[in-house]
Short mmCIF file of C-alpha atoms and ligand atoms in Angstrom, two decimals:
data_model
loop_
_atom_site.label_atom_id
_atom_site.label_comp_id
_atom_site.label_asym_id
_atom_site.label_seq_id
_atom_site.Cartn_x
_atom_site.Cartn_y
_atom_site.Cartn_z
CA UNK B 19 6.60 34.70 -9.68
CA UNK B 20 2.99 33.60 -9.91
CA UNK B 21 2.50 29.82 -9.38
CA UNK B 22 0.23 28.44 -12.03
CA UNK B 23 -0.43 25.27 -9.99
CA UNK B 24 -1.61 27.25 -7.04
CA UNK B 25 -3.96 29.34 -9.33
CA UNK B 26 -5.38 26.09 -10.81
CA UNK B 27 -5.70 24.48 -7.31
CA UNK B 28 -7.80 27.56 -6.23
CA UNK B 29 -9.88 27.44 -9.27
CA UNK B 30 -10.32 23.62 -9.12
CA UNK B 31 -11.63 24.02 -5.46
CA UNK B 32 -14.53 25.95 -6.67
CA UNK B 33 -15.88 23.37 -8.86
CA UNK B 34 -14.49 19.96 -7.64
CA UNK B 35 -14.57 18.91 -3.96
CA UNK B 36 -10.97 19.57 -2.66
CA UNK B 37 -9.95 20.49 -6.18
CA UNK B 38 -9.28 16.74 -7.06
CA UNK B 39 -11.11 13.82 -8.52
CA UNK B 40 -9.43 11.32 -6.23
CA UNK B 41 -8.37 12.32 -2.71
CA UNK B 42 -4.68 11.38 -2.64
CA UNK B 43 -3.87 13.90 -5.39
CA UNK B 44 -4.78 16.74 -3.05
CA UNK B 45 -1.41 16.58 -1.06
CA UNK B 46 -3.34 16.52 2.16
CA UNK B 47 -0.92 14.14 3.84
CA UNK B 48 2.22 16.01 2.87
CA UNK B 49 0.84 19.64 2.63
CA UNK B 50 1.61 21.98 -0.15
CA UNK B 51 0.13 22.52 -3.70
CA UNK B 52 -0.59 19.61 -6.02
CA UNK B 53 1.16 19.78 -9.34
CA UNK B 54 -1.28 20.16 -12.19
CA UNK B 55 0.10 18.12 -15.14
CA UNK B 56 0.35 19.75 -18.44
CA UNK B 57 1.88 17.01 -20.38
CA UNK B 58 4.05 13.93 -19.96
CA UNK B 59 6.52 12.09 -22.16
CA UNK B 60 8.56 9.03 -21.24
CA UNK B 61 9.63 9.09 -17.56
CA UNK B 62 8.67 12.78 -17.11
CA UNK B 63 5.81 15.13 -16.70
CA UNK B 64 5.64 18.81 -16.74
CA UNK B 65 3.45 20.93 -14.39
CA UNK B 66 1.56 24.13 -14.97
CA UNK B 67 4.71 26.12 -14.46
CA UNK B 68 6.56 24.11 -17.03
CA UNK B 69 8.74 22.40 -14.39
CA UNK B 70 9.85 18.88 -15.19
CA UNK B 71 9.63 15.98 -12.84
CA UNK B 72 10.91 12.44 -12.99
CA UNK B 73 7.72 10.61 -12.54
CA UNK B 74 7.73 7.59 -10.00
CA UNK B 75 3.93 7.42 -9.88
CA UNK B 76 3.17 6.75 -13.55
CA UNK B 77 -0.66 7.17 -12.84
CA UNK B 78 -0.33 4.95 -9.80
CA UNK B 79 1.08 2.10 -11.95
CA UNK B 80 -0.37 1.84 -15.37
CA UNK B 81 2.36 3.70 -17.23
CA UNK B 82 4.77 0.87 -17.18
CA UNK B 83 6.19 1.83 -20.60
CA UNK B 84 6.52 5.42 -19.71
CA UNK B 85 4.26 8.08 -21.05
CA UNK B 86 3.31 8.22 -24.78
CA UNK B 87 5.08 5.02 -25.85
CA UNK B 88 4.98 5.11 -29.70
CA UNK B 89 3.29 1.79 -30.30
CA UNK B 90 0.69 2.42 -27.73
CA UNK B 91 -0.04 5.84 -29.05
CA UNK B 92 -0.38 4.51 -32.54
CA UNK B 93 -2.84 1.80 -31.40
CA UNK B 94 -4.90 4.32 -29.55
CA UNK B 95 -4.99 6.74 -32.48
CA UNK B 96 -5.97 3.98 -34.83
CA UNK B 97 -8.78 2.75 -32.53
CA UNK B 98 -10.09 6.32 -31.96
CA UNK B 99 -10.62 6.66 -35.84
CA UNK B 100 -12.69 3.39 -35.82
CA UNK B 101 -15.09 4.66 -33.14
CA UNK B 102 -15.19 5.55 -29.38
CA UNK B 103 -17.79 3.19 -27.98
CA UNK B 104 -20.47 0.85 -29.38
CA UNK B 105 -22.21 -0.93 -26.61
CA UNK B 106 -21.84 -4.07 -28.71
CA UNK B 107 -19.05 -6.63 -28.68
CA UNK B 108 -15.68 -6.27 -30.60
CA UNK B 109 -12.99 -8.62 -31.63
CA UNK B 110 -10.48 -6.64 -29.69
CA UNK B 111 -12.18 -7.69 -26.33
CA UNK B 112 -11.57 -11.25 -27.17
CA UNK B 113 -8.00 -10.61 -28.21
CA UNK B 114 -7.34 -8.80 -24.84
CA UNK B 115 -9.02 -11.49 -22.94
CA UNK B 116 -7.09 -14.25 -24.57
CA UNK B 117 -3.90 -12.19 -24.07
CA UNK B 118 -4.53 -11.84 -20.35
CA UNK B 119 -5.67 -15.56 -19.89
CA UNK B 120 -2.38 -16.68 -21.57
CA UNK B 121 -0.43 -14.79 -18.85
CA UNK B 122 -2.60 -16.05 -15.80
CA UNK B 123 -3.11 -19.81 -15.98
CA UNK B 124 -5.21 -19.49 -12.83
CA UNK B 125 -8.01 -17.91 -14.97
CA UNK B 126 -9.97 -19.72 -17.72
CA UNK B 127 -12.35 -16.77 -18.33
CA UNK B 128 -12.53 -13.12 -17.40
CA UNK B 129 -14.73 -10.13 -17.75
CA UNK B 130 -13.67 -6.59 -18.52
CA UNK B 131 -14.81 -3.63 -16.62
CA UNK B 132 -13.73 0.04 -16.39
CA UNK B 133 -11.99 0.43 -12.99
CA UNK B 134 -10.36 -1.55 -10.29
CA UNK B 135 -13.11 -0.53 -7.77
CA UNK B 136 -15.75 -2.07 -10.16
CA UNK B 137 -13.55 -5.27 -10.60
CA UNK B 138 -13.02 -6.06 -6.95
CA UNK B 139 -16.73 -5.04 -6.13
CA UNK B 140 -17.85 -7.47 -8.76
CA UNK B 141 -15.31 -10.22 -7.61
CA UNK B 142 -16.86 -10.00 -4.19
CA UNK B 143 -20.42 -10.35 -5.55
CA UNK B 144 -19.31 -13.31 -7.64
CA UNK B 145 -17.65 -14.96 -4.57
CA UNK B 146 -20.78 -14.40 -2.56
CA UNK B 147 -23.06 -15.62 -5.44
CA UNK B 148 -20.89 -18.63 -6.15
CA UNK B 149 -20.69 -19.76 -2.54
CA UNK B 150 -24.03 -18.74 -1.29
CA UNK B 151 -22.32 -16.92 1.66
CA UNK B 152 -22.29 -13.21 2.62
CA UNK B 153 -19.33 -12.81 4.89
CA UNK B 154 -15.65 -12.27 3.93
CA UNK B 155 -12.24 -11.47 5.30
CA UNK B 156 -9.97 -8.49 4.15
CA UNK B 157 -6.76 -7.33 5.69
CA UNK B 158 -6.02 -3.92 7.32
CA UNK B 159 -3.95 -1.73 5.10
CA UNK B 160 -5.08 -3.46 1.83
CA UNK B 161 -7.06 -1.24 -0.51
CA UNK B 162 -9.57 -2.84 -2.77
CA UNK B 163 -11.40 0.28 -4.31
CA UNK B 164 -14.16 2.15 -2.71
CA UNK B 165 -17.08 -0.17 -2.75
CA UNK B 166 -19.25 -0.10 0.42
CA UNK B 167 -18.36 -3.46 1.75
CA UNK B 168 -14.66 -2.82 1.34
CA UNK B 169 -14.59 0.61 3.29
CA UNK B 170 -14.41 -1.20 6.53
CA UNK B 171 -12.16 -1.36 9.62
CA UNK B 172 -11.84 -3.89 12.32
CA UNK B 173 -14.47 -4.43 14.90
CA UNK B 174 -13.64 -4.78 18.57
CA UNK B 175 -12.52 -8.51 18.23
CA UNK B 176 -12.49 -11.45 15.96
CA UNK B 177 -15.99 -12.48 16.98
CA UNK B 178 -17.38 -9.23 15.69
CA UNK B 179 -17.36 -7.96 12.20
CA UNK B 180 -16.31 -4.54 10.91
CA UNK B 181 -17.26 -0.79 11.12
CA UNK B 182 -17.52 1.65 8.17
CA UNK B 183 -14.37 3.79 7.47
CA UNK B 184 -16.45 6.16 5.38
CA UNK B 185 -19.67 8.06 6.14
CA UNK B 186 -22.51 6.81 4.00
CA UNK B 187 -21.70 3.05 4.43
CA UNK B 188 -24.53 1.45 6.33
CA UNK B 189 -23.18 -0.40 9.35
CA UNK B 190 -25.21 -3.38 8.16
CA UNK B 191 -23.09 -3.61 5.09
CA UNK B 192 -19.85 -3.42 7.14
CA UNK B 193 -21.12 -6.17 9.40
CA UNK B 194 -20.34 -8.76 6.71
CA UNK B 195 -16.66 -7.71 6.47
CA UNK B 196 -14.13 -9.20 8.88
CA UNK B 197 -10.88 -7.15 8.93
CA UNK B 198 -7.73 -8.91 10.15
CA UNK B 199 -4.06 -7.93 10.51
CA UNK B 200 -1.89 -8.58 7.53
CA UNK B 201 0.51 -11.45 7.95
CA UNK B 202 -0.98 -12.35 11.30
CA UNK B 203 -1.43 -16.18 11.06
CA UNK B 204 -2.86 -16.47 14.47
CA UNK B 205 -5.81 -14.15 13.65
CA UNK B 206 -6.39 -15.95 10.35
CA UNK B 207 -6.66 -19.25 12.05
CA UNK B 208 -8.94 -18.01 14.74
CA UNK B 209 -11.11 -16.23 12.20
CA UNK B 210 -11.55 -19.36 10.17
CA UNK B 211 -12.12 -21.48 13.38
CA UNK B 212 -14.93 -19.01 14.37
CA UNK B 213 -16.53 -18.18 10.97
CA UNK B 214 -15.29 -20.69 8.35
CA UNK B 215 -18.47 -22.00 7.15
CA UNK B 216 -20.00 -18.47 6.77
CA UNK B 217 -17.11 -17.13 4.58
CA UNK B 218 -17.50 -16.39 0.89
CA UNK B 219 -13.94 -15.51 0.32
CA UNK B 220 -10.71 -13.96 1.56
CA UNK B 221 -9.55 -10.89 -0.45
CA UNK B 222 -5.89 -9.86 -0.33
CA UNK B 223 -3.26 -7.79 -2.06
CA UNK B 224 -0.51 -10.36 -2.32
CA UNK B 225 2.02 -7.50 -2.17
CA UNK B 226 0.20 -4.73 -0.41
CA UNK B 227 0.91 -1.53 -2.44
CA UNK B 228 -1.57 0.55 -0.58
CA UNK B 229 0.42 0.36 2.59
CA UNK B 230 3.56 1.26 0.60
CA UNK B 231 5.07 -2.17 -0.22
CA UNK B 232 4.46 -5.04 2.23
CA UNK B 233 4.61 -8.71 1.09
CA UNK B 234 2.33 -11.39 2.31
CA UNK B 235 4.84 -13.91 3.88
CA UNK B 236 4.94 -17.36 2.21
CA UNK B 237 3.51 -19.10 5.21
CA UNK B 238 0.71 -16.57 5.39
CA UNK B 239 -0.29 -16.73 1.75
CA UNK B 240 -0.05 -20.66 1.83
CA UNK B 241 -2.25 -20.69 4.83
CA UNK B 242 -4.78 -18.32 3.24
CA UNK B 243 -4.93 -20.86 0.34
CA UNK B 244 -5.25 -23.85 2.63
CA UNK B 245 -7.95 -22.46 4.87
CA UNK B 246 -9.99 -21.18 1.97
CA UNK B 247 -9.89 -24.60 0.36
CA UNK B 248 -10.71 -26.40 3.48
CA UNK B 249 -13.69 -24.23 4.32
CA UNK B 250 -15.25 -23.82 0.88
CA UNK B 251 -14.24 -20.06 0.70
CA UNK B 252 -12.66 -18.51 -2.47
CA UNK B 253 -9.28 -16.95 -2.38
CA UNK B 254 -9.52 -13.52 -4.23
CA UNK B 255 -6.11 -12.11 -5.18
CA UNK B 256 -6.52 -8.31 -5.77
CA UNK B 257 -3.72 -7.81 -8.28
CA UNK B 258 -4.96 -4.43 -9.63
CA UNK B 259 -1.61 -2.91 -8.66
CA UNK B 260 0.75 -5.93 -8.80
CA UNK B 261 -0.68 -7.62 -12.06
CA UNK B 262 1.62 -7.22 -14.90
CA UNK B 263 3.69 -4.95 -12.72
CA UNK B 264 5.86 -7.00 -10.33
CA UNK B 265 6.05 -9.76 -12.99
CA UNK B 266 4.20 -10.44 -16.29
CA UNK B 267 2.13 -13.09 -14.58
CA UNK B 268 1.52 -10.91 -11.44
CA UNK B 269 2.35 -11.61 -7.83
CA UNK B 270 0.69 -15.05 -8.14
CA UNK B 271 3.45 -16.16 -10.43
CA UNK B 272 6.01 -15.04 -7.91
CA UNK B 273 4.20 -17.06 -5.00
CA UNK B 274 3.62 -20.00 -7.35
CA UNK B 275 7.43 -20.29 -7.81
CA UNK B 276 7.84 -20.85 -4.03
CA UNK B 277 4.50 -22.70 -3.40
CA UNK B 278 4.12 -25.24 -6.11
CA UNK B 279 0.57 -25.33 -7.37
CA UNK B 280 -0.44 -22.04 -5.71
CA UNK B 281 -3.29 -20.33 -7.52
CA UNK B 282 -6.11 -18.01 -6.52
CA UNK B 283 -9.81 -18.76 -7.20
CA UNK B 284 -10.50 -15.27 -8.48
CA UNK B 285 -7.90 -12.79 -9.77
CA UNK B 286 -8.58 -8.95 -10.06
CA UNK B 287 -6.53 -6.91 -12.43
CA UNK B 288 -6.52 -3.22 -13.49
CA UNK B 289 -3.94 -0.47 -13.87
CA UNK B 290 -1.17 -1.85 -16.12
CA UNK B 291 -3.72 -4.03 -18.21
CA UNK B 292 -5.29 -0.77 -19.43
CA UNK B 293 -2.01 0.97 -20.09
CA UNK B 294 -3.44 4.24 -18.65
CA UNK B 295 -7.10 3.81 -19.95
CA UNK B 296 -10.00 2.96 -17.80
CA UNK B 297 -9.81 -0.69 -17.96
CA UNK B 298 -9.79 -3.50 -15.39
CA UNK B 299 -10.92 -7.23 -15.25
CA UNK B 300 -11.70 -10.04 -12.88
CA UNK B 301 -11.54 -13.81 -13.69
CA UNK B 302 -11.24 -17.31 -12.60
CA UNK B 303 -12.12 -20.87 -13.49
CA UNK B 304 -14.87 -21.31 -15.95
CA UNK B 305 -17.28 -22.93 -13.36
CA UNK B 306 -17.03 -19.76 -11.32
CA UNK B 307 -17.08 -17.26 -14.10
CA UNK B 308 -20.23 -18.91 -15.63
CA UNK B 309 -22.16 -17.81 -12.59
CA UNK B 310 -22.19 -14.32 -14.11
CA UNK B 311 -24.99 -12.91 -16.13
CA UNK B 312 -26.12 -13.68 -18.89
CA UNK B 313 -25.17 -17.36 -17.95
CA UNK B 314 -25.77 -17.30 -14.39
CA UNK B 315 -27.55 -15.57 -11.50
CA UNK B 316 -24.82 -13.10 -10.56
CA UNK B 317 -25.67 -9.74 -12.18
CA UNK B 318 -22.88 -7.52 -13.45
CA UNK B 319 -22.81 -5.11 -16.36
CA UNK B 320 -21.10 -1.93 -17.82
CA UNK B 321 -22.04 0.59 -20.66
CA UNK B 322 -18.29 1.28 -21.32
CA UNK B 323 -16.92 -2.23 -20.41
CA UNK B 324 -14.35 -3.42 -22.90
CA UNK B 325 -14.24 0.01 -24.50
CA UNK B 326 -12.51 -0.14 -27.90
CA UNK B 327 -9.93 2.54 -27.19
CA UNK B 328 -9.18 1.13 -23.66
CA UNK B 329 -8.76 -2.37 -25.10
CA UNK B 330 -6.42 -1.07 -27.95
CA UNK B 331 -4.29 0.67 -25.25
CA UNK B 332 -4.29 -2.27 -22.98
CA UNK B 333 -3.41 -4.69 -25.76
CA UNK B 334 -0.62 -2.68 -27.12
CA UNK B 335 0.85 -2.20 -23.65
CA UNK B 336 0.66 -5.99 -22.92
CA UNK B 337 2.32 -6.81 -26.23
CA UNK B 338 5.21 -4.40 -25.40
CA UNK B 339 5.81 -5.76 -21.90
CA UNK B 340 5.59 -9.40 -23.07
CA UNK B 341 8.70 -8.99 -25.09
CA UNK B 342 11.60 -11.26 -24.03
CA UNK B 343 13.80 -9.54 -21.44
CA UNK B 344 11.37 -6.60 -20.73
CA UNK B 345 10.79 -7.51 -17.00
CA UNK B 346 14.43 -8.52 -16.42
CA UNK B 347 15.48 -5.00 -17.56
CA UNK B 348 12.64 -3.20 -15.61
CA UNK B 349 13.47 -5.19 -12.39
CA UNK B 350 17.18 -4.47 -12.77
CA UNK B 351 16.46 -0.70 -13.06
CA UNK B 352 14.15 -0.73 -10.15
CA UNK B 353 16.83 -2.60 -8.07
CA UNK B 354 19.37 -0.02 -9.04
CA UNK B 355 17.14 2.73 -7.90
CA UNK B 356 16.32 1.02 -4.53
CA UNK B 357 20.08 0.22 -4.00
CA UNK B 358 20.87 3.95 -4.77
CA UNK B 359 18.32 5.19 -2.24
CA UNK B 360 19.57 2.72 0.39
CA UNK B 361 23.24 3.85 0.03
CA UNK B 362 22.14 7.52 0.01
CA UNK B 363 20.32 6.95 3.27
CA UNK B 364 23.22 4.86 4.73
CA UNK B 365 25.69 7.64 3.80
CA UNK B 366 23.60 10.17 5.84
CA UNK B 367 22.95 7.78 8.75
CA UNK B 368 19.13 7.86 7.97
CA UNK B 369 17.04 4.72 9.14
CA UNK B 370 15.76 3.36 5.96
CA UNK B 371 14.49 0.16 4.50
CA UNK B 372 13.23 -0.71 1.05
CA UNK B 373 11.89 -3.59 -1.06
CA UNK B 374 10.94 -3.99 -4.78
CA UNK B 375 9.74 -6.51 -7.38
CA UNK B 376 9.56 -5.87 -11.03
CA UNK B 377 8.71 -2.22 -11.71
CA UNK B 378 7.21 -1.65 -8.29
CA UNK B 379 9.08 -0.41 -5.10
CA UNK B 380 8.50 0.79 -1.66
CA UNK B 381 10.68 2.42 1.03
CA UNK B 382 10.20 3.24 4.76
CA UNK B 383 12.04 5.61 7.11
CA UNK B 384 12.34 2.59 9.46
CA UNK B 385 15.32 0.39 10.15
CA UNK B 386 13.50 -2.76 9.01
CA UNK B 387 10.71 -3.64 6.60
CA UNK B 388 7.25 -3.60 8.32
CA UNK B 389 5.04 -6.67 8.14
CA UNK B 390 1.60 -4.95 8.64
CA UNK B 391 -0.33 -1.70 8.75
CA UNK B 392 0.43 -0.66 12.31
CA UNK B 393 4.17 -1.15 11.68
CA UNK B 394 3.98 0.84 8.54
CA UNK B 395 2.31 3.67 10.41
CA UNK B 396 5.34 3.87 12.77
CA UNK B 397 7.11 5.62 9.87
CA UNK B 398 8.05 9.16 10.83
CA UNK B 399 5.64 11.30 8.80
CA UNK B 400 7.24 14.60 9.40
CA UNK B 401 10.51 13.17 7.98
CA UNK B 402 8.60 11.63 5.08
CA UNK B 403 7.02 14.90 4.33
CA UNK B 404 10.38 16.69 4.30
CA UNK B 405 11.77 13.93 1.96
CA UNK B 406 8.85 14.33 -0.25
CA UNK B 407 9.10 18.09 -0.59
CA UNK B 408 12.86 17.85 -0.88
CA UNK B 409 12.66 15.61 -3.89
CA UNK B 410 9.83 17.54 -5.34
CA UNK B 411 11.96 20.68 -5.21
CA UNK B 412 14.68 18.65 -7.02
CA UNK B 413 12.34 17.48 -9.82
CA UNK B 414 11.60 14.00 -8.45
CA UNK B 415 7.85 13.20 -8.01
CA UNK B 416 7.12 10.37 -5.57
CA UNK B 417 3.74 9.54 -4.17
CA UNK B 418 2.49 12.28 -1.76
CA UNK B 419 1.87 9.83 1.14
CA UNK B 420 4.07 7.52 3.13
CA UNK B 421 1.65 4.53 2.67
CA UNK B 422 1.94 4.46 -1.16
CA UNK B 423 4.20 2.43 -3.32
CA UNK B 424 6.42 3.75 -6.12
CA UNK B 425 6.68 2.81 -9.81
CA UNK B 426 9.48 2.58 -12.31
CA UNK B 427 8.84 2.48 -16.07
CA UNK B 428 10.81 1.24 -19.00
CA UNK B 429 11.45 4.84 -19.95
CA UNK B 430 13.38 5.63 -16.81
CA UNK B 431 17.07 5.93 -17.82
CA UNK B 432 20.26 5.22 -15.79
CA UNK B 433 20.71 8.98 -15.60
CA UNK B 434 17.22 9.47 -14.16
CA UNK B 435 17.91 6.86 -11.58
CA UNK B 436 21.31 8.38 -10.78
CA UNK B 437 19.79 11.85 -10.52
CA UNK B 438 17.16 10.49 -8.09
CA UNK B 439 19.61 8.84 -5.86
CA UNK B 440 21.62 12.19 -5.88
CA UNK B 441 18.59 14.19 -5.00
CA UNK B 442 17.74 11.76 -2.21
CA UNK B 443 21.32 12.07 -0.81
CA UNK B 444 20.91 15.85 -0.66
CA UNK B 445 17.55 15.64 1.10
CA UNK B 446 18.69 12.95 3.51
CA UNK B 447 21.35 15.34 4.62
CA UNK B 448 18.70 17.65 5.85
CA UNK B 449 16.51 15.04 7.67
C1 LIG S 523 -5.94 1.06 -7.54
C2 LIG S 523 -6.38 -0.19 -6.87
C3 LIG S 523 -7.72 -0.49 -6.75
C4 LIG S 523 -8.85 0.38 -7.26
O1 LIG S 523 -8.76 0.63 -8.64
P1 LIG S 523 -9.35 1.84 -9.30
O2 LIG S 523 -9.21 1.81 -10.71
O3 LIG S 523 -8.70 3.10 -8.62
O4 LIG S 523 -10.78 1.86 -8.95
C5 LIG S 523 -8.15 -1.76 -6.23
N1 LIG S 523 -7.24 -2.51 -5.67
C6 LIG S 523 -5.91 -2.27 -5.69
C7 LIG S 523 -4.98 -3.15 -5.08
C8 LIG S 523 -5.47 -1.09 -6.27
O5 LIG S 523 -4.11 -0.77 -6.13
#
């Protein structure tokens, strides 16, 4: 039988580098042919061969209601009839801003942009502009989009700044980025002792979803906050993945429960707040946000920023997930999935650990949960690839790389979760 996915992949490679418009889609880590999506509905998508998959990626997080939720679809259709883009302000931008601000008390103002990359890049510029400093700290294993200053790996020691991880990033740009190990308190203390007065900000994924699922420990997050405040640096929480995903109020609401008064200076959001449309945001206290053009000296702009269809999609999504009980039900579903995977692994004697919060989960073929990137990378990649392809063959689509998180939507049924655990058990038998 001919494979339509393979035919499309071969054709795509003629006109698009690697056949994909974002590298992880190419299945390079796991091998094999990417599935070309024909359509999606609820918790499922169908590929070019008409094969159905239970979707645990959900566009890497945004599809928290599942695909094609009726209320969201209706809002998008209605907005499209009124016009695609104006390059002039609309009331819906205010509504979305107000809705987000009501969920995130750490922010008094925000600006809408079109991608997480744009939002984090702008947040860094704002932190630099507001503090008058150039250098900043990021952590190994956290992903903050593909802006030059963020594609950086650690230098040879804490006294030296980073090196580019991508060709095309000037070393001079990377030299302002200090890359530390996640959850390493000692390195954090030392970095502030050495460079405190030069630091514009610390940027961190509070739950790192780009090394699968690794939580910043409470003492680590608390110390990030204290050291930033003491040294006049800003704490930037990149909640592009975790925002409105691990909880309505994001990971910051989870940390604030354990650390009274905890709040970031700048928050970056994306993914869920756009409900699957190109939309992201960054925001913070009024005094910081008013540094932005046209009020202040920090320039930032976008032709499609606050796009009327994207804001309609985001607003409709936020209204659905703000309904009482939504996150409780979603969290329970995710916990059931994780428990099912754990017991499937235990039944087959496979070393396995997993964690979740809200509608986001991660698992590792490791006996205990890792705390940082080097520990994540100790996962057995051959085993993971077998697991990935075994699940795929059984109609379960998880991220095609062991360092990516997974996502459950409100559309996943008990039967979907049960079928997933059953598929996992079958595959674990073969590992
Ligand atoms: C996805 C992601 C980004 C980048 O967002 P894009 O919309 O892909 O540019 C930034 N930070 C985090 C934490 C992300 O998960």
